Amino acid sequence: RSYLEMEKLFKVYVYEEGEPPVFHDGPCRSIYSSEGRFIFAMEMENRMRTRDPELAHVFFLPFSVVKMVKMIYEPNSHDMEPLRRTLSDYIDVLSTKYPYWNRSLGADHFMLSCHDWGPYVSSADGHLFSNSIRVLCNANTSEGFNPSKDVSLPEINLRTDIVDNQVGGPSASRRPILAFFAGGDHGPVRPLLLRHWKGKDADVQVSEYLPRGVSYINVMRRSKFCLCPSGYEVASPRVVEAIYLECVPVVIGDDYVLPFSDVLNWPAFSVRVAVADIPNLKTILAAVSPRQYIRMQRRVRTVRRHFMVNGPPRRFDVFHMILHSIWLRRLNVRLHGQD
């Protein structure tokens, strides 16, 4: 009902200030594709985008942190101040030109970033960090992510515009591997996973890199559970990859707020494992009965449409789920002067 209400009522104003590529642009292929795809879809949107700011429920700040890093950041300088200054100047322009930012102190505005530095860049303005709706892949509660006002953005690694060949997988009976992970040894969680499980158990297949000629997607399709440990930051594109391939995701990390968790019942179609429980992974996963697993896999297939990237967007897909998460948080905002 909330979603249908959103479709009927919700209006988003997209600020037109700012020049591409840092504004109104973003990567549409890469691990950061969620950022560019949303910006592009929002700019093309007809139903929920309004050109009249007086009709808007929320205001979108269409900057791309990925493009900022590419265009403004000096490689290896470790100096993010130019990015923060760019964003601070941008908000100064908007707050001077329009009454809307000052009216709510940013509370009915939202930004969206899939870059690891998104939360840090958002601290360029205290109201943006504390009041605005921050839609972030790096949804880390230990770094100030606030689930009551911020939105967890799915990290989706799009290599091509065609997602269909990355979707679907066999039933449980045709998945001989209990659990699988292959990926780089970085961040605080993966070294623990690799130390405990790398090359030690045929049922829990954990490695840094697959042998030449072995297909990552095919091994995921042969696995019942796909391990999704945090890397440098809490989010992992493997969560959505697993959902696409009908492999039950196993989220390993302690501070990650999962996408759309205010409407999706993640425990029904995924497993959450604390970092401290990495040594017990096999015991935890083996305890899931065949009947329970079949139910979980069926639910993975059901929720998959909410993570699908479509061009143009379709009802209930990832673009609309992001908007719905923003809509839910906007309902909690009270503007100065409102009853």
Short mmCIF file of C-alpha atoms in Angstrom, two decimals:
data_model
loop_
_atom_site.label_atom_id
_atom_site.label_comp_id
_atom_site.label_asym_id
_atom_site.label_seq_id
_atom_site.Cartn_x
_atom_site.Cartn_y
_atom_site.Cartn_z
CA ARG A 1 0.00 0.00 0.00
CA SER A 2 2.85 2.37 0.84
CA TYR A 3 4.43 1.75 -2.56
CA LEU A 4 1.17 2.42 -4.42
CA GLU A 5 0.65 5.57 -2.37
CA MET A 6 4.16 6.69 -3.36
CA GLU A 7 3.37 6.17 -7.04
CA LYS A 8 0.31 8.38 -6.76
CA LEU A 9 1.69 11.19 -4.61
CA PHE A 10 5.49 11.39 -4.46
CA LYS A 11 7.20 14.30 -6.19
CA VAL A 12 10.97 14.80 -6.44
CA TYR A 13 12.62 18.03 -7.53
CA VAL A 14 16.05 17.63 -9.13
CA TYR A 15 18.24 20.73 -8.81
CA GLU A 16 19.48 21.80 -12.23
CA GLU A 17 22.54 23.70 -11.00
CA GLY A 18 25.96 22.18 -11.56
CA GLU A 19 27.80 21.09 -14.67
CA PRO A 20 28.41 17.51 -15.83
CA PRO A 21 30.32 15.28 -15.28
CA VAL A 22 30.56 16.03 -11.53
CA PHE A 23 26.84 16.85 -11.48
CA HIS A 24 24.01 15.17 -13.44
CA ASP A 25 26.30 12.29 -14.41
CA GLY A 26 27.71 9.11 -12.93
CA PRO A 27 29.20 5.72 -13.81
CA CYS A 28 26.72 3.27 -15.34
CA ARG A 29 29.10 0.32 -15.57
CA SER A 30 31.40 -0.64 -12.68
CA ILE A 31 31.08 -1.48 -9.01
CA TYR A 32 29.66 2.04 -8.55
CA SER A 33 26.95 1.67 -11.20
CA SER A 34 24.12 2.16 -8.65
CA GLU A 35 25.14 5.82 -8.49
CA GLY A 36 25.14 6.60 -12.20
CA ARG A 37 22.07 4.52 -12.99
CA PHE A 38 19.98 6.28 -10.37
CA ILE A 39 21.09 9.76 -11.43
CA PHE A 40 20.33 8.94 -15.07
CA ALA A 41 16.94 7.36 -14.29
CA MET A 42 15.95 10.26 -12.01
CA GLU A 43 16.82 12.80 -14.71
CA MET A 44 14.67 10.82 -17.20
CA GLU A 45 11.82 10.25 -14.72
CA ASN A 46 8.40 11.64 -15.66
CA ARG A 47 5.89 10.38 -13.13
CA MET A 48 7.59 11.29 -9.85
CA ARG A 49 9.87 14.11 -10.95
CA THR A 50 8.43 17.60 -10.76
CA ARG A 51 9.83 20.74 -12.39
CA ASP A 52 8.04 22.89 -9.81
CA PRO A 53 9.94 22.93 -6.49
CA GLU A 54 6.79 24.14 -4.70
CA LEU A 55 5.20 20.74 -5.41
CA ALA A 56 8.18 18.69 -4.26
CA HIS A 57 8.26 16.39 -1.23
CA VAL A 58 12.03 15.93 -1.54
CA PHE A 59 14.89 17.64 -3.36
CA PHE A 60 17.63 15.61 -5.04
CA LEU A 61 21.23 16.86 -4.98
CA PRO A 62 22.48 15.24 -8.23
CA PHE A 63 26.23 15.14 -7.64
CA SER A 64 28.43 12.09 -8.20
CA VAL A 65 31.16 11.36 -5.66
CA VAL A 66 32.66 8.86 -8.14
CA LYS A 67 33.02 11.61 -10.75
CA MET A 68 34.37 14.01 -8.11
CA VAL A 69 37.09 11.52 -7.25
CA LYS A 70 37.91 11.11 -10.93
CA MET A 71 37.87 14.81 -11.84
CA ILE A 72 38.86 16.69 -8.66
CA TYR A 73 40.83 14.35 -6.41
CA GLU A 74 44.59 14.29 -6.93
CA PRO A 75 45.62 10.60 -6.97
CA ASN A 76 47.61 9.41 -3.95
CA SER A 77 47.32 12.82 -2.27
CA HIS A 78 45.00 11.52 0.48
CA ASP A 79 43.51 15.02 0.43
CA MET A 80 39.72 14.91 0.16
CA GLU A 81 39.29 18.57 1.07
CA PRO A 82 38.77 19.68 -2.60
CA LEU A 83 35.81 17.25 -2.83
CA ARG A 84 34.30 18.52 0.39
CA ARG A 85 34.86 22.15 -0.69
CA THR A 86 33.09 21.49 -4.02
CA LEU A 87 30.07 20.08 -2.20
CA SER A 88 30.04 22.86 0.39
CA ASP A 89 30.11 25.52 -2.37
CA TYR A 90 27.30 23.71 -4.20
CA ILE A 91 25.04 23.74 -1.14
CA ASP A 92 25.88 27.42 -0.57
CA VAL A 93 24.67 28.18 -4.10
CA LEU A 94 21.41 26.23 -3.62
CA SER A 95 20.68 27.67 -0.17
CA THR A 96 21.25 31.22 -1.45
CA LYS A 97 19.19 30.81 -4.63
CA TYR A 98 16.26 28.84 -3.16
CA PRO A 99 14.43 28.86 0.21
CA TYR A 100 14.08 25.06 0.47
CA TRP A 101 17.38 24.01 2.03
CA ASN A 102 17.19 26.62 4.81
CA ARG A 103 13.49 25.91 5.39
CA SER A 104 14.21 22.33 6.45
CA LEU A 105 17.95 22.58 7.23
CA GLY A 106 18.38 19.95 4.53
CA ALA A 107 15.98 17.40 6.06
CA ASP A 108 13.83 17.07 2.92
CA HIS A 109 16.88 16.79 0.64
CA PHE A 110 18.71 13.66 -0.38
CA MET A 111 22.08 12.74 -1.85
CA LEU A 112 23.09 9.39 -3.32
CA SER A 113 26.56 7.85 -3.45
CA CYS A 114 27.97 4.38 -4.00
CA HIS A 115 31.59 5.43 -3.53
CA ASP A 116 33.36 4.37 -0.32
CA TRP A 117 34.06 8.04 0.38
CA GLY A 118 30.40 9.08 0.09
CA PRO A 119 29.84 9.31 3.88
CA TYR A 120 33.02 11.32 4.39
CA VAL A 121 32.29 13.76 1.54
CA SER A 122 28.78 14.25 2.96
CA SER A 123 30.37 15.62 6.15
CA ALA A 124 31.31 18.75 4.14
CA ASP A 125 28.04 20.20 5.45
CA GLY A 126 26.86 19.46 8.97
CA HIS A 127 23.18 19.58 8.00
CA LEU A 128 23.73 17.28 5.02
CA PHE A 129 25.45 14.74 7.28
CA SER A 130 23.02 14.99 10.21
CA ASN A 131 19.67 15.97 8.68
CA SER A 132 19.52 15.00 5.01
CA ILE A 133 18.60 11.59 3.67
CA ARG A 134 21.92 10.05 2.61
CA VAL A 135 21.49 7.16 0.18
CA LEU A 136 24.75 5.22 0.57
CA CYS A 137 26.26 1.89 -0.47
CA ASN A 138 28.65 2.34 2.47
CA ALA A 139 25.83 1.96 4.99
CA ASN A 140 28.04 1.57 8.04
CA THR A 141 26.46 2.33 11.41
CA SER A 142 29.91 2.65 13.01
CA GLU A 143 30.63 5.60 10.66
CA GLY A 144 27.46 7.61 11.30
CA PHE A 145 24.95 5.83 9.03
CA ASN A 146 21.56 6.38 10.66
CA PRO A 147 18.96 3.79 9.49
CA SER A 148 16.04 5.96 10.63
CA LYS A 149 16.92 8.72 8.12
CA ASP A 150 19.56 7.29 5.75
CA VAL A 151 18.99 4.71 2.99
CA SER A 152 21.17 1.67 2.27
CA LEU A 153 21.90 1.56 -1.47
CA PRO A 154 22.52 -1.86 -3.08
CA GLU A 155 26.00 -2.19 -4.56
CA ILE A 156 25.59 -3.65 -8.05
CA ASN A 157 28.63 -4.36 -10.20
CA LEU A 158 27.33 -3.93 -13.75
CA ARG A 159 29.85 -4.88 -16.40
CA THR A 160 27.45 -4.61 -19.34
CA ASP A 161 24.04 -3.12 -20.03
CA ILE A 162 22.52 -6.61 -20.32
CA VAL A 163 21.91 -8.24 -16.95
CA ASP A 164 19.92 -11.26 -18.19
CA ASN A 165 22.93 -13.59 -18.51
CA GLN A 166 23.73 -12.93 -14.82
CA VAL A 167 20.25 -13.96 -13.67
CA GLY A 168 18.82 -17.35 -12.70
CA GLY A 169 20.23 -20.60 -11.41
CA PRO A 170 19.49 -24.27 -10.72
CA SER A 171 17.51 -25.77 -7.86
CA ALA A 172 19.06 -26.86 -4.56
CA SER A 173 19.53 -30.47 -5.72
CA ARG A 174 21.88 -29.28 -8.48
CA ARG A 175 24.09 -27.22 -6.17
CA PRO A 176 26.76 -29.60 -4.80
CA ILE A 177 28.88 -26.90 -3.06
CA LEU A 178 27.70 -25.84 0.40
CA ALA A 179 29.35 -22.37 0.39
CA PHE A 180 31.60 -20.35 -1.92
CA PHE A 181 33.73 -17.20 -1.90
CA ALA A 182 36.46 -15.92 -4.18
CA GLY A 183 37.84 -12.41 -3.85
CA GLY A 184 40.64 -10.12 -2.81
CA ASP A 185 42.24 -10.30 0.62
CA HIS A 186 41.47 -6.78 1.85
CA GLY A 187 39.62 -5.06 4.64
CA PRO A 188 39.23 -6.33 8.20
CA VAL A 189 36.91 -9.31 7.53
CA ARG A 190 38.26 -11.20 4.51
CA PRO A 191 41.70 -12.05 5.99
CA LEU A 192 39.87 -13.87 8.81
CA LEU A 193 37.67 -15.75 6.34
CA LEU A 194 40.65 -16.76 4.20
CA ARG A 195 42.74 -17.78 7.18
CA HIS A 196 40.06 -20.10 8.53
CA TRP A 197 38.71 -21.55 5.29
CA LYS A 198 41.00 -21.01 2.29
CA GLY A 199 41.69 -24.40 0.69
CA LYS A 200 40.65 -26.31 3.82
CA ASP A 201 37.24 -27.79 3.05
CA ALA A 202 35.62 -29.03 -0.16
CA ASP A 203 32.19 -28.00 1.13
CA VAL A 204 33.25 -24.43 2.01
CA GLN A 205 35.20 -23.34 -1.08
CA VAL A 206 37.06 -20.16 -0.18
CA SER A 207 39.88 -18.71 -2.29
CA GLU A 208 41.40 -15.40 -3.28
CA TYR A 209 41.36 -16.02 -7.01
CA LEU A 210 39.81 -18.75 -9.11
CA PRO A 211 42.06 -20.84 -11.37
CA ARG A 212 42.29 -19.72 -14.98
CA GLY A 213 39.32 -20.95 -16.99
CA VAL A 214 37.00 -21.39 -13.99
CA SER A 215 33.83 -19.26 -14.25
CA TYR A 216 32.97 -17.26 -11.12
CA ILE A 217 29.29 -17.14 -12.11
CA ASN A 218 29.16 -20.87 -12.78
CA VAL A 219 30.66 -21.71 -9.37
CA MET A 220 28.07 -19.41 -7.72
CA ARG A 221 25.36 -21.29 -9.61
CA ARG A 222 26.71 -24.58 -8.22
CA SER A 223 26.72 -23.25 -4.64
CA LYS A 224 23.88 -23.32 -2.12
CA PHE A 225 25.23 -20.38 -0.12
CA CYS A 226 27.32 -17.48 -1.44
CA LEU A 227 29.56 -15.82 1.14
CA CYS A 228 29.43 -12.02 1.09
CA PRO A 229 32.11 -10.69 3.47
CA SER A 230 32.71 -6.96 3.82
CA GLY A 231 35.80 -5.64 2.02
CA TYR A 232 37.41 -2.25 2.62
CA GLU A 233 33.89 -1.06 3.44
CA VAL A 234 30.78 -2.87 4.66
CA ALA A 235 28.88 -3.26 1.35
CA SER A 236 29.59 -6.06 -1.11
CA PRO A 237 28.31 -6.47 -4.69
CA ARG A 238 28.20 -10.21 -3.99
CA VAL A 239 24.92 -9.79 -2.11
CA VAL A 240 23.09 -8.76 -5.30
CA GLU A 241 25.14 -11.19 -7.45
CA ALA A 242 23.99 -14.02 -5.17
CA ILE A 243 20.35 -12.90 -5.38
CA TYR A 244 20.56 -12.69 -9.19
CA LEU A 245 21.93 -16.26 -9.36
CA GLU A 246 19.46 -17.68 -6.80
CA CYS A 247 22.26 -18.48 -4.33
CA VAL A 248 21.30 -17.72 -0.72
CA PRO A 249 23.53 -14.82 0.42
CA VAL A 250 25.54 -15.13 3.63
CA VAL A 251 26.33 -11.62 4.87
CA ILE A 252 29.49 -11.55 6.98
CA GLY A 253 29.99 -8.23 8.78
CA ASP A 254 28.83 -6.47 11.91
CA ASP A 255 27.86 -2.90 11.06
CA TYR A 256 26.17 -3.19 7.65
CA VAL A 257 22.54 -2.09 7.27
CA LEU A 258 21.10 -4.22 4.46
CA PRO A 259 19.22 -2.50 1.61
CA PHE A 260 15.44 -2.12 1.89
CA SER A 261 15.47 -3.81 5.31
CA ASP A 262 12.48 -1.73 6.42
CA VAL A 263 10.30 -3.64 3.92
CA LEU A 264 12.22 -6.85 3.10
CA ASN A 265 12.55 -9.63 5.68
CA TRP A 266 16.23 -10.47 5.12
CA PRO A 267 16.37 -13.39 7.61
CA ALA A 268 13.79 -15.18 5.43
CA PHE A 269 16.12 -15.35 2.41
CA SER A 270 19.65 -14.81 3.72
CA VAL A 271 21.97 -15.75 6.56
CA ARG A 272 23.76 -13.20 8.73
CA VAL A 273 27.04 -14.31 10.30
CA ALA A 274 28.95 -12.20 12.81
CA VAL A 275 32.69 -11.80 12.19
CA ALA A 276 33.36 -13.66 15.43
CA ASP A 277 31.46 -16.67 14.07
CA ILE A 278 33.58 -17.14 10.93
CA PRO A 279 35.19 -20.31 12.41
CA ASN A 280 31.66 -21.76 12.81
CA LEU A 281 30.52 -21.05 9.24
CA LYS A 282 30.14 -24.67 8.17
CA THR A 283 28.25 -25.61 11.33
CA ILE A 284 25.87 -22.65 10.91
CA LEU A 285 25.13 -23.37 7.23
CA ALA A 286 24.92 -27.15 7.60
CA ALA A 287 22.25 -26.61 10.27
CA VAL A 288 19.88 -25.22 7.62
CA SER A 289 17.64 -28.16 6.73
CA PRO A 290 16.97 -29.07 3.06
CA ARG A 291 13.34 -28.00 3.42
CA GLN A 292 14.32 -24.69 5.01
CA TYR A 293 16.91 -24.07 2.29
CA ILE A 294 14.35 -24.65 -0.48
CA ARG A 295 12.07 -22.08 1.14
CA MET A 296 14.92 -19.57 1.42
CA GLN A 297 15.97 -20.07 -2.19
CA ARG A 298 12.38 -19.61 -3.35
CA ARG A 299 12.25 -16.31 -1.46
CA VAL A 300 15.54 -15.20 -3.05
CA ARG A 301 13.86 -15.72 -6.42
CA THR A 302 10.83 -13.72 -5.22
CA VAL A 303 12.79 -10.68 -3.98
CA ARG A 304 15.12 -10.60 -6.99
CA ARG A 305 12.90 -8.19 -8.94
CA HIS A 306 13.54 -5.56 -6.25
CA PHE A 307 17.26 -5.60 -7.14
CA MET A 308 16.91 -5.69 -10.91
CA VAL A 309 18.32 -2.83 -12.98
CA ASN A 310 16.01 -2.00 -15.88
CA GLY A 311 16.31 0.58 -18.62
CA PRO A 312 13.86 2.26 -18.45
CA PRO A 313 12.95 1.41 -14.81
CA ARG A 314 9.95 -0.85 -14.10
CA ARG A 315 7.62 -1.03 -11.10
CA PHE A 316 9.13 -2.55 -7.95
CA ASP A 317 12.67 -2.67 -9.42
CA VAL A 318 15.77 -1.30 -7.71
CA PHE A 319 15.21 2.29 -8.87
CA HIS A 320 11.70 2.35 -7.46
CA MET A 321 12.75 0.54 -4.27
CA ILE A 322 15.34 3.27 -3.65
CA LEU A 323 12.68 5.92 -4.17
CA HIS A 324 10.33 4.06 -1.84
CA SER A 325 12.98 4.00 0.90
CA ILE A 326 13.38 7.78 0.45
CA TRP A 327 9.58 8.18 0.49
CA LEU A 328 9.34 6.31 3.83
CA ARG A 329 11.95 8.58 5.39
CA ARG A 330 10.40 11.74 3.96
CA LEU A 331 7.17 10.86 5.76
CA ASN A 332 9.06 11.37 9.03
CA VAL A 333 10.33 14.85 8.16
CA ARG A 334 8.66 17.89 9.67
CA LEU A 335 9.48 21.24 8.14
CA HIS A 336 9.94 24.35 10.24
CA GLY A 337 6.61 26.03 10.69
CA GLN A 338 4.54 22.87 10.08
CA ASP A 339 2.01 21.75 12.68
#
